Coordinates of C-alpha atoms in Angstrom, one line a residue:
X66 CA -12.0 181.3 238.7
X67 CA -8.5 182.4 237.3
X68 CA -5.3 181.5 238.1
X69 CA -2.3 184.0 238.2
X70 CA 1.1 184.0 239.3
X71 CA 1.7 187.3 241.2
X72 CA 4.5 188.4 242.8
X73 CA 6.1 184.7 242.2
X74 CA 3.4 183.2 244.1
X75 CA 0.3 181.6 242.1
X76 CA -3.2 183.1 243.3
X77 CA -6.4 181.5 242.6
X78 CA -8.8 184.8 241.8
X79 CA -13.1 185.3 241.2
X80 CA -13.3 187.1 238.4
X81 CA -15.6 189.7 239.6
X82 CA -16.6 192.1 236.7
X83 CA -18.8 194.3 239.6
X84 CA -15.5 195.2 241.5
X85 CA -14.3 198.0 240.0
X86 CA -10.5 197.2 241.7
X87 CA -8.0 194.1 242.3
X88 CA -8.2 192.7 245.6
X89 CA -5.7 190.0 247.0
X90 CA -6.5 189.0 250.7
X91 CA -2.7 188.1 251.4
X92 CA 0.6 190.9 252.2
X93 CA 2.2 189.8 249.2
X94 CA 4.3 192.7 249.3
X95 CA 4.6 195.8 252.0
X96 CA 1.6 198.1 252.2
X97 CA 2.4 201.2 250.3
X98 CA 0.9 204.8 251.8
X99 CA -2.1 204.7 249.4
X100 CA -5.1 204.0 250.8
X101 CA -9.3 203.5 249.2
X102 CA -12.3 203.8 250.2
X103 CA -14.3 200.6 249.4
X104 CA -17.8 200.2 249.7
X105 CA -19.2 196.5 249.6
X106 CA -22.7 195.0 249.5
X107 CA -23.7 196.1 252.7
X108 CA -23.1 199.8 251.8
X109 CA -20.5 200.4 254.6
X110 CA -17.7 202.2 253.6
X111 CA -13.9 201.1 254.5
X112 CA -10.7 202.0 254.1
X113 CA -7.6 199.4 252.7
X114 CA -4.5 200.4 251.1
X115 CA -2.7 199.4 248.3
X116 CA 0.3 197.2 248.3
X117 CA 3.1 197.9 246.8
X118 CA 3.2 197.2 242.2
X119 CA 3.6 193.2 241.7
X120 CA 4.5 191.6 238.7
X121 CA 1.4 188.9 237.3
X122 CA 2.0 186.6 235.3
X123 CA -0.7 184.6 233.2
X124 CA 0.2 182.7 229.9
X125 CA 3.2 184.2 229.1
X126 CA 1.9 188.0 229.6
X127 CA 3.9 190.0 231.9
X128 CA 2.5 192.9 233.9
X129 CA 2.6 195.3 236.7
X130 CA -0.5 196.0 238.6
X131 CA -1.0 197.7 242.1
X132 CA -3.6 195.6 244.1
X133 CA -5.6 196.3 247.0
X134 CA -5.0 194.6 249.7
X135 CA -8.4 193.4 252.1
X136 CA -8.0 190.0 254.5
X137 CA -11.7 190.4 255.3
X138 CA -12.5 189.5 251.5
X139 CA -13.5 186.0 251.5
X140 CA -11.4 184.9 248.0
X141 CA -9.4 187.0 245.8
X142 CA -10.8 189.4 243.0
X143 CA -10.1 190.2 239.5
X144 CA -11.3 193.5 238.8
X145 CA -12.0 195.6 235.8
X146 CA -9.1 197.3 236.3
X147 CA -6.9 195.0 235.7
X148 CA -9.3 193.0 233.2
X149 CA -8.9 196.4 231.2
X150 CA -5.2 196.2 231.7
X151 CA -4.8 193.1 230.2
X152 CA -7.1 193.8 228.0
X153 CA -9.6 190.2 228.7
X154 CA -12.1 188.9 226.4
X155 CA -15.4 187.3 228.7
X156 CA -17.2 184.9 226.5
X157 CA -19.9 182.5 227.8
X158 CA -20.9 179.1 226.2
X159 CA -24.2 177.2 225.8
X160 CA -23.4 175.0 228.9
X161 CA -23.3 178.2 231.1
X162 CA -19.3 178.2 231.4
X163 CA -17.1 181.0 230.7
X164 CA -14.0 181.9 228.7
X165 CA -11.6 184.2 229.5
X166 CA -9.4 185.6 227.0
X167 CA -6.8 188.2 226.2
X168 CA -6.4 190.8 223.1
X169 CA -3.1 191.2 221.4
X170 CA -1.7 194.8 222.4
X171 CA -0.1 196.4 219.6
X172 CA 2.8 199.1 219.5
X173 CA 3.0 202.0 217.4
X174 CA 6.0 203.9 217.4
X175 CA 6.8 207.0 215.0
X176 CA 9.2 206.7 212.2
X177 CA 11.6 209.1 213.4
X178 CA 11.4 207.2 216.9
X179 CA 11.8 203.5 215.3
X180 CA 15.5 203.0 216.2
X181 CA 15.1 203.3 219.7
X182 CA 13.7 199.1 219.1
X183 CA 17.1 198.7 217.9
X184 CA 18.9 199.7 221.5
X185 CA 20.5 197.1 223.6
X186 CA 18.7 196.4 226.8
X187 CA 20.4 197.1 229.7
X188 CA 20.9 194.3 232.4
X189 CA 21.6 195.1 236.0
X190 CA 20.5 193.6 239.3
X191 CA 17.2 194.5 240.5
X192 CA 18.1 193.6 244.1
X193 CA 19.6 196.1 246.0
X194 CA 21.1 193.8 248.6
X195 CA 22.7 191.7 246.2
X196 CA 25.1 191.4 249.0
X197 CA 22.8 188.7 250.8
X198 CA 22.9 186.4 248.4
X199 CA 26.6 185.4 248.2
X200 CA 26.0 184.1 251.9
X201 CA 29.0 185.3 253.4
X202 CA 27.7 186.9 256.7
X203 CA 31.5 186.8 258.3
X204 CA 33.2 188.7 255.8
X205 CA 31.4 192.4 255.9
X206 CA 32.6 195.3 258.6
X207 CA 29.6 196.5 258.9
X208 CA 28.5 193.3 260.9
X209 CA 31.7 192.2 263.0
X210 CA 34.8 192.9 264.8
X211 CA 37.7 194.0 262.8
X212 CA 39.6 191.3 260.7
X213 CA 42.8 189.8 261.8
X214 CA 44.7 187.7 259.2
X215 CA 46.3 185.1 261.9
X216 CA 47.7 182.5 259.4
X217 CA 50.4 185.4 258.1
X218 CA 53.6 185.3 259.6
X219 CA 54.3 188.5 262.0
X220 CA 56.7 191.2 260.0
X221 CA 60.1 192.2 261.1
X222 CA 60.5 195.9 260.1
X223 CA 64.3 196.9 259.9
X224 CA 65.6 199.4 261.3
X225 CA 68.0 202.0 261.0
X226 CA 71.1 201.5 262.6
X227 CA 71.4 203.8 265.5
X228 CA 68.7 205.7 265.2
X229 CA 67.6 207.8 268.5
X230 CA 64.0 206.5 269.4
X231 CA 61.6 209.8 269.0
X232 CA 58.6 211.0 271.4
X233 CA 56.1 213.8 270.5
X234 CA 53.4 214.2 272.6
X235 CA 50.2 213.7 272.1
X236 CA 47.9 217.0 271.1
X237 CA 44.8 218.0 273.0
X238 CA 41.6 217.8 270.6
X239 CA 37.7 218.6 271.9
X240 CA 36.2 216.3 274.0
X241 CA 33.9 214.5 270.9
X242 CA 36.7 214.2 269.2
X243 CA 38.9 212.6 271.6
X244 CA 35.8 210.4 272.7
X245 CA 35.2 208.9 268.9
X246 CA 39.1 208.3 269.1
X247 CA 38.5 206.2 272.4
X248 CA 35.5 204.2 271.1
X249 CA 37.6 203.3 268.3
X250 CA 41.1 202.6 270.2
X251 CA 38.5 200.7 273.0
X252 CA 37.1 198.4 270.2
X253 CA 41.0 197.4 269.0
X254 CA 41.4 196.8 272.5
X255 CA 38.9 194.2 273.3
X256 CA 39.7 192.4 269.8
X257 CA 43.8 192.1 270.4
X258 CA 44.7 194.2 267.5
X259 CA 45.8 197.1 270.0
X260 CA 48.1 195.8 273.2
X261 CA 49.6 197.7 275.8
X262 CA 53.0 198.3 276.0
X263 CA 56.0 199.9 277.0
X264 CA 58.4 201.9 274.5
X265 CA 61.0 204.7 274.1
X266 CA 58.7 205.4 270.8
X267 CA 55.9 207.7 271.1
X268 CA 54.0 209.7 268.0
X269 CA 50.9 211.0 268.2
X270 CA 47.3 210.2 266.9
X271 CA 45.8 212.5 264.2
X272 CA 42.2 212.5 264.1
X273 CA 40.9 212.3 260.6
X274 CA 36.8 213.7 259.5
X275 CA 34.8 211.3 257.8
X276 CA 32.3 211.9 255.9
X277 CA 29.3 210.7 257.7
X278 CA 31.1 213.2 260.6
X279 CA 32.9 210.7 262.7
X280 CA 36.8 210.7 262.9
X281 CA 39.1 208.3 261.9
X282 CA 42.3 207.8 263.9
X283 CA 45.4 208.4 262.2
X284 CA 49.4 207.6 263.4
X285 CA 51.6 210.6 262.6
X286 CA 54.4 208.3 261.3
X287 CA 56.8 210.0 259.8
X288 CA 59.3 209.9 262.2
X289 CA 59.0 205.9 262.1
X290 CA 59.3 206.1 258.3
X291 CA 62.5 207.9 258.8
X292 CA 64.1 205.5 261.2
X293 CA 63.1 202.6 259.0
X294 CA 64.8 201.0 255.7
X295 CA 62.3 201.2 252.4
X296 CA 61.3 198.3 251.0
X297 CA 61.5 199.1 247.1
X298 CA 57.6 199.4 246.3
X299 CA 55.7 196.8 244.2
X300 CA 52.4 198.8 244.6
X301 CA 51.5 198.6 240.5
X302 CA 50.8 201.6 238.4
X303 CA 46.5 201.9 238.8
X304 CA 46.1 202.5 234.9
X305 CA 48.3 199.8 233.8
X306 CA 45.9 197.6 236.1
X307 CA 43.0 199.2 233.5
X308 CA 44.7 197.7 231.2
X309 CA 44.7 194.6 231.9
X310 CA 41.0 194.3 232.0
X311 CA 40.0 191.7 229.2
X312 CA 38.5 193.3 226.1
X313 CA 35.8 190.6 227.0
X314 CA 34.8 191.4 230.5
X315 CA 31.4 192.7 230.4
X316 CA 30.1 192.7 234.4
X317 CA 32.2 193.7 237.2
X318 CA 32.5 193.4 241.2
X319 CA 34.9 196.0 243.0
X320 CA 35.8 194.8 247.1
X321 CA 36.8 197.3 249.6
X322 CA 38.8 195.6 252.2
X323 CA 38.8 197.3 255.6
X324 CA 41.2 198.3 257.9
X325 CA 43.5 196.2 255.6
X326 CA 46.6 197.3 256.8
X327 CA 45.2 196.5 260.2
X328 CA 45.0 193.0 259.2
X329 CA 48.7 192.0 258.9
X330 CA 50.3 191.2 262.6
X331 CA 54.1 192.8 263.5
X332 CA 57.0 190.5 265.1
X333 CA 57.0 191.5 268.6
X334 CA 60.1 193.0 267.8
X335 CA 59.2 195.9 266.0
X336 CA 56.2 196.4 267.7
X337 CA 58.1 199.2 269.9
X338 CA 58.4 201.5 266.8
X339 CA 54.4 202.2 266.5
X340 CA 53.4 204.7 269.5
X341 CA 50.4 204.2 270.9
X342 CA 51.4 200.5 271.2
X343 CA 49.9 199.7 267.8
X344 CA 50.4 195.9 267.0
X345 CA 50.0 196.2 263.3
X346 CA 51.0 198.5 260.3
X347 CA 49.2 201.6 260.7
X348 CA 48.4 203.5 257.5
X349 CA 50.8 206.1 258.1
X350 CA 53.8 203.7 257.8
X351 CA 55.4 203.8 254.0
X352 CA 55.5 199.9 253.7
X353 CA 52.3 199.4 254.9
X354 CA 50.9 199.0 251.0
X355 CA 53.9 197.3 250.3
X356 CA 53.5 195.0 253.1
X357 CA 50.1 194.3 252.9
X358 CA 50.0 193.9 248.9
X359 CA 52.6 191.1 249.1
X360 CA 49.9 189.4 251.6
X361 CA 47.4 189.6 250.2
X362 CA 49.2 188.7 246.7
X363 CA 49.7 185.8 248.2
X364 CA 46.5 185.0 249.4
X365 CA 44.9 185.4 246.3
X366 CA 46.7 182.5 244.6
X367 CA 44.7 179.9 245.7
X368 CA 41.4 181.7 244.1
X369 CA 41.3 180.0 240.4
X370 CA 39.7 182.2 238.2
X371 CA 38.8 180.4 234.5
X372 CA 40.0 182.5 231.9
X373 CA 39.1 185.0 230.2
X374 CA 38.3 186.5 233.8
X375 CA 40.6 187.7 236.3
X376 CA 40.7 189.0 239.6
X377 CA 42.9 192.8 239.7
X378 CA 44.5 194.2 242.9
X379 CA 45.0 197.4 243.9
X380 CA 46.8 197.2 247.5
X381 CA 42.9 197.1 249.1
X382 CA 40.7 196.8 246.4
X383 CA 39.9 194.3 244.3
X384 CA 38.2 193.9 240.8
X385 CA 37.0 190.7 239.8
X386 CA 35.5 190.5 236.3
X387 CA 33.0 188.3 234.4
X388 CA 32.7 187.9 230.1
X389 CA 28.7 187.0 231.4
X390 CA 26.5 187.7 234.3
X391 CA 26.6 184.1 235.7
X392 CA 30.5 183.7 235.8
X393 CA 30.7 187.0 237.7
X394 CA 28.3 185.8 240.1
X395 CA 30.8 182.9 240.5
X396 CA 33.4 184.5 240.3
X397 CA 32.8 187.0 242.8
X398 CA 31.2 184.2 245.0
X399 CA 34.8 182.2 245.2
X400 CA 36.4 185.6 246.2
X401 CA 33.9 186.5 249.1
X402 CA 34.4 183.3 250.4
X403 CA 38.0 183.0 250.3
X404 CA 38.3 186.4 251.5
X405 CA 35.7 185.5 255.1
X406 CA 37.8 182.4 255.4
X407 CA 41.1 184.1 255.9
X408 CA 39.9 186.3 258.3
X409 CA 39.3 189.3 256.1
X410 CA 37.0 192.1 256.1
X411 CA 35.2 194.2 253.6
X412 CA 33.1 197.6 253.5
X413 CA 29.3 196.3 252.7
X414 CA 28.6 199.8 251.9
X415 CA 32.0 200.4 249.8
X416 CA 31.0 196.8 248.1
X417 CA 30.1 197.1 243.7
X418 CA 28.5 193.6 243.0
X419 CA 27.8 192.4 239.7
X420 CA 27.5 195.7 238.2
X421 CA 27.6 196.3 233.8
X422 CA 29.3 199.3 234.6
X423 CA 32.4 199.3 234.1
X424 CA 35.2 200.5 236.7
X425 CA 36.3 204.3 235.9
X426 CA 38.5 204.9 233.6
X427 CA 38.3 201.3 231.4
X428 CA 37.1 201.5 227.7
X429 CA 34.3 199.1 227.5
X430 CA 33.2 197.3 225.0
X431 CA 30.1 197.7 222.8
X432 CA 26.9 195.1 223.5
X433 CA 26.4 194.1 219.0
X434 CA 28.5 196.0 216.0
X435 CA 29.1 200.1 215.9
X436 CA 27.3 200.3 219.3
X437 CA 30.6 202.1 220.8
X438 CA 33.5 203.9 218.8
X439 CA 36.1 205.0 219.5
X440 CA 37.6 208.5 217.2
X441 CA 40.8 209.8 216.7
X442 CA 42.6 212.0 214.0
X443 CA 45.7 210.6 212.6
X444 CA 48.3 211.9 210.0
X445 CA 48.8 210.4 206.4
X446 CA 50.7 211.5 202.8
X447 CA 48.8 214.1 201.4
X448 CA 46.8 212.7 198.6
X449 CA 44.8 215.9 196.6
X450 CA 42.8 217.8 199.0
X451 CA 43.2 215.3 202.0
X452 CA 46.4 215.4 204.4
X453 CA 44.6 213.2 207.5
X454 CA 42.4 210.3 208.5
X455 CA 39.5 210.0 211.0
X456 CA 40.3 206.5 212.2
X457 CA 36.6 205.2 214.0
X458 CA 36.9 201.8 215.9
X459 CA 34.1 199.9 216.7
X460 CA 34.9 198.3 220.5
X461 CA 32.8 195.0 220.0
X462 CA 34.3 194.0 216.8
X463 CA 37.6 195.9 216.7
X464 CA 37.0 196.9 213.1
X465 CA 38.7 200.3 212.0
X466 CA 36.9 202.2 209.6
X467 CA 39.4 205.0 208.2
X468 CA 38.0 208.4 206.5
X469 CA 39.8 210.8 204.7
X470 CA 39.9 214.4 205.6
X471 CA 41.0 218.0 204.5
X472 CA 40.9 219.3 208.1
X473 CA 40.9 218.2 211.7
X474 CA 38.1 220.2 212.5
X475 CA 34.8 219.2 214.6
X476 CA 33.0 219.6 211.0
X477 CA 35.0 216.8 209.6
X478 CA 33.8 214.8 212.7
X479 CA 30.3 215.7 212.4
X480 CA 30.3 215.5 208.4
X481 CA 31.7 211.6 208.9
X482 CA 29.3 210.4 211.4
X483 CA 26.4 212.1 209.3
X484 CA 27.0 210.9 206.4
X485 CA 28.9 208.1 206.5
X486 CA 29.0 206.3 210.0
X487 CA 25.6 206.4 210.7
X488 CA 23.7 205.4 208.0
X489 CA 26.1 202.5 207.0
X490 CA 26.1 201.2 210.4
X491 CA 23.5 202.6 212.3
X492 CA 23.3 204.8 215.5
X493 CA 26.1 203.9 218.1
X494 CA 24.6 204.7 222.1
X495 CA 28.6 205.8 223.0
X496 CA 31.5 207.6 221.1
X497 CA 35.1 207.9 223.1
X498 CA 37.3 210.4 222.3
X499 CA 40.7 212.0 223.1
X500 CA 40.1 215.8 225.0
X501 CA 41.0 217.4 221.5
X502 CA 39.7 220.5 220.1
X503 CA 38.0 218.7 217.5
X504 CA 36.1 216.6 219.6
X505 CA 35.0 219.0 222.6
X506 CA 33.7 221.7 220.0
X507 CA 30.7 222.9 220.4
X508 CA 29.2 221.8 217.1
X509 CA 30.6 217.9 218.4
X510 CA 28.9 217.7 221.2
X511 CA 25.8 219.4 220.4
X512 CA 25.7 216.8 217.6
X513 CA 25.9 213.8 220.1
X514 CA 23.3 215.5 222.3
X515 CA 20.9 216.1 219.6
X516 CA 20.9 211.8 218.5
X517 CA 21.3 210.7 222.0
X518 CA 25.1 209.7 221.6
X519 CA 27.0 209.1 225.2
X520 CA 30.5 211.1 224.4
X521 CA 32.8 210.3 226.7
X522 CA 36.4 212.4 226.8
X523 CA 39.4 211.2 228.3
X524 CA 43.1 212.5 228.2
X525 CA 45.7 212.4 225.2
X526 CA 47.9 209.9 224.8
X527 CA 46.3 207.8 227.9
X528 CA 47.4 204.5 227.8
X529 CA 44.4 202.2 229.2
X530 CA 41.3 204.6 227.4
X531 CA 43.9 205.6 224.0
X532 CA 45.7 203.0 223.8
X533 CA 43.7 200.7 221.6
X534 CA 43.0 203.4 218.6
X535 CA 47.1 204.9 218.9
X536 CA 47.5 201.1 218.3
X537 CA 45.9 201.5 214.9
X538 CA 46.8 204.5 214.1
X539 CA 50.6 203.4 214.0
X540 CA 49.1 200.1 212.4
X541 CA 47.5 202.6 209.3
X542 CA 50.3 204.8 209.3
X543 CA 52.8 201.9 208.6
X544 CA 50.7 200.3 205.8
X545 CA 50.3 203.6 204.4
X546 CA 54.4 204.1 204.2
X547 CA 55.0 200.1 202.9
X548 CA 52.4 201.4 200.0
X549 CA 54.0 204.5 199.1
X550 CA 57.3 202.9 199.3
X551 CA 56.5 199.9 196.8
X552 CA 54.0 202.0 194.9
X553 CA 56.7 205.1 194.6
X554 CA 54.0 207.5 195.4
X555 CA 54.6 210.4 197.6

């Protein structure tokens, strides 16, 4: 008898060197579509199916095997199937007892394949529905009524002074469509968030595709918006938000809140302006980010992030970042919860959860030296043949490494990662460039295809993606002039 640990659970199995398959007599994992035909010692033949690949475990050794899976089978089995697998050793002693041992496996890999060893592994979560684990059943859309943030103070929207109150009348639309925009205006009903009223006010309702093909309700505003004062906007530029990403952050979680600007209530006394007696902000109205940034701004301030991390906000959506795995799984924990105990709600679907990748349009940082670079061309005195420098970063340690050139051509690139980059440092997995000439030439990026390089382009002079390597190219470029200045040279 043997004892592994499959699928997490440890099974007790007869190693049976007659049974030409694996057999476990529990569902430790879902029955897959495979089926066999076993024959046993009577010589009737039945059909089983396989279960779904488990993961067994015995003295350290890892695999994967696919079992079949028979209740009637009095105990367990260990076939020669997976014997062979893991490659056991059956030796018996004097006594009549047996040994079962394993055989070391051994790896051979080509020369011209041997650096692939050297590549980072890639973490990620194996579990799709990470979602479940952060216990926050109250907080996703998906699963309840809309949010309603009740501890917020209603807000008084000024008006115009005498303004003339505007009605347009509501448009016809198909029957499906206008049912979708009852189901919707029915479910605000029964939750408070839509009231009945009386007004002078009255704009119509838009009705908006989706793109799973229902329709989302929309408020035709703009009269409102011009019978209202604007609140100068504190909505924050999206790439300067990039930028304040810590050079550290390595995991991520992005939160979609929904129906935010739902979630805000208005005083009673502005609640005329909204036709179709909407009691809160609709997303038509041009204060509603405004409005509902400040809340939430506020809200946030009692979630203590420890630093290096932070939490970003982008009117709705939030980015909460994590240096390692388990401080963004804390991290993001403290949000969820804060977020389902103010009344909150957040798209499930929408929902990025302790993800390496990083969010669109941030430079990340490499996982051990010259994994990720970062190029650019930069300007210098002519010295001889050379009048510029190719100035290569390296993200994890920040170290520039500055080579000379005749040219800024995608030969100079290509000539510099050959011959110098590459086998100094090794083979980095991602280079980032500006959207140069240089750099989306042909001869570049067949170059980076060829060695399996990750080239990612993103636009000149771009603050959050360029920012770092213009940094050093004004860095070099001043160096260069104190030199030449105390030197005399020209």
């Amino acid at each position: 008898m043997v004892r592994l640990n499959v699928g997490g659970r440890p099974v007790t199995f007869l190693v049976d060197t007659g049974a030409t398959r694996s057999v476990l007599t529990q569902p430790l994992a879902q029955a897959s579509r495979e089926t066999i035909n076993i024959q046993g010692a009577t010589g009737t033949t039945l059909q089983r199916p396989f279960l779904e690949p488990l993961e067994c475990t015995l003295k350290g050794q890892a695999i994967t095997h696919q079992f079949v899976y028979m209740p009637d089978c009095p105990v367990p089995l260990l076939g020669r199937d997976l014997l062979c697998k893991m490659k056991a050793q059956l030796s018996f002693n004097g006594d009549g007892s047996m040994n079962l041992g394993y055989g070391k496996v051994t790896l051979s890999v080509p020369l011209e394949e041997s650096w692939r060893l050297m590549v980072a592994r890639e973490f990620g979560c194996a579990d799709k529905e990470v979602w479940r684990q952060f216990k926050v059943p109250y907080l996703w859309a998906e699963d309840n009524p809309p949010g309603f943030a009740a501890h917020h103070p209603p807000i008084l929207i000024e008006e115009v002074p005498l303004k003339v109150p505007v009605r347009i009348r509501q448009r016809a639309y198909p029957r499906h469509i206008m049912q979708a925009i009852q189901d919707i205006i029915d479910l605000y009903l029964e939750h408070h968030i839509l009231v009945p009223t009386e007004s002078p006010w009255n704009t119509p309702i838009l009705p908006i595709p989706k793109g799973d093909g229902r329709f989302r309700p929309v408020q035709d505003l703009r009269p409102v918006n011009l019978a209202t004062i604007i609140i100068h906007p504190v909505v924050p530029n999206p790439y300067v938000i990039l930028g304040l990403i810590p050079r550290e952050a390595q995991w991520f979680s992005v939160i979609d809140l929904k129906d935010a600007f739902f979630t805000i209530p208005i005083h009673k006394k502005s609640q005329h302006l909204f036709a179709f007696e909407w009691e809160n902000p609709n997303t038509g109205f041009k204060n509603s980010p405004t409005l509902f940034g400040a809340a939430l701004a506020r809200d946030l301030e009692a979630l203590h992030i420890p630093a290096p991390d932070v939490v970003l906000q982008y009117v709705d959506d939030l980015l909460v970042t994590g240096y390692a795995e388990d401080a963004c799984w804390q991290n993001t924990a403290d949000l969820l919860s804060l977020l389902q105990e103010l009344g909150y709600k957040a798209s499930r679907k929408k929902a990025q959860l302790i993800q390496q990748k990083p969010p669109m349009g941030h430079q990340p940082r490499g996982c051990y030296p010259f994994d990720s670079l970062m190029v650019d061309f930069t300007d210098m005195p002519r010295c001889g043949p050379y009048n510029a420098l190719l100035v290569i970063i390296c993200t994890y340690m920040g170290w520039p490494e500055c080579v000379p050139t005749r040219t800024k051509k995608a030969t100079e690139v290509a000539r510099a990662l050959l011959h110098i980059v590459i086998p100094r440092y090794g083979l980095p997995s991602r280079i980032s460039s500006d959207n140069g000439p240089e750099f989306i030439h042909k001869a570049t990026q067949q170059l980076a295809k060829v060695l399996g390089i990750t080239w990612k382009l993103h636009c000149s002079f771009h603050p959050p993606l360029g920012g770092r390597v213009e940094r050093i190219n004004r860095t070099i470029k001043d160096k260069l002039a104190k030199i030449c200045q105390e030197t005399h040279l020209k």
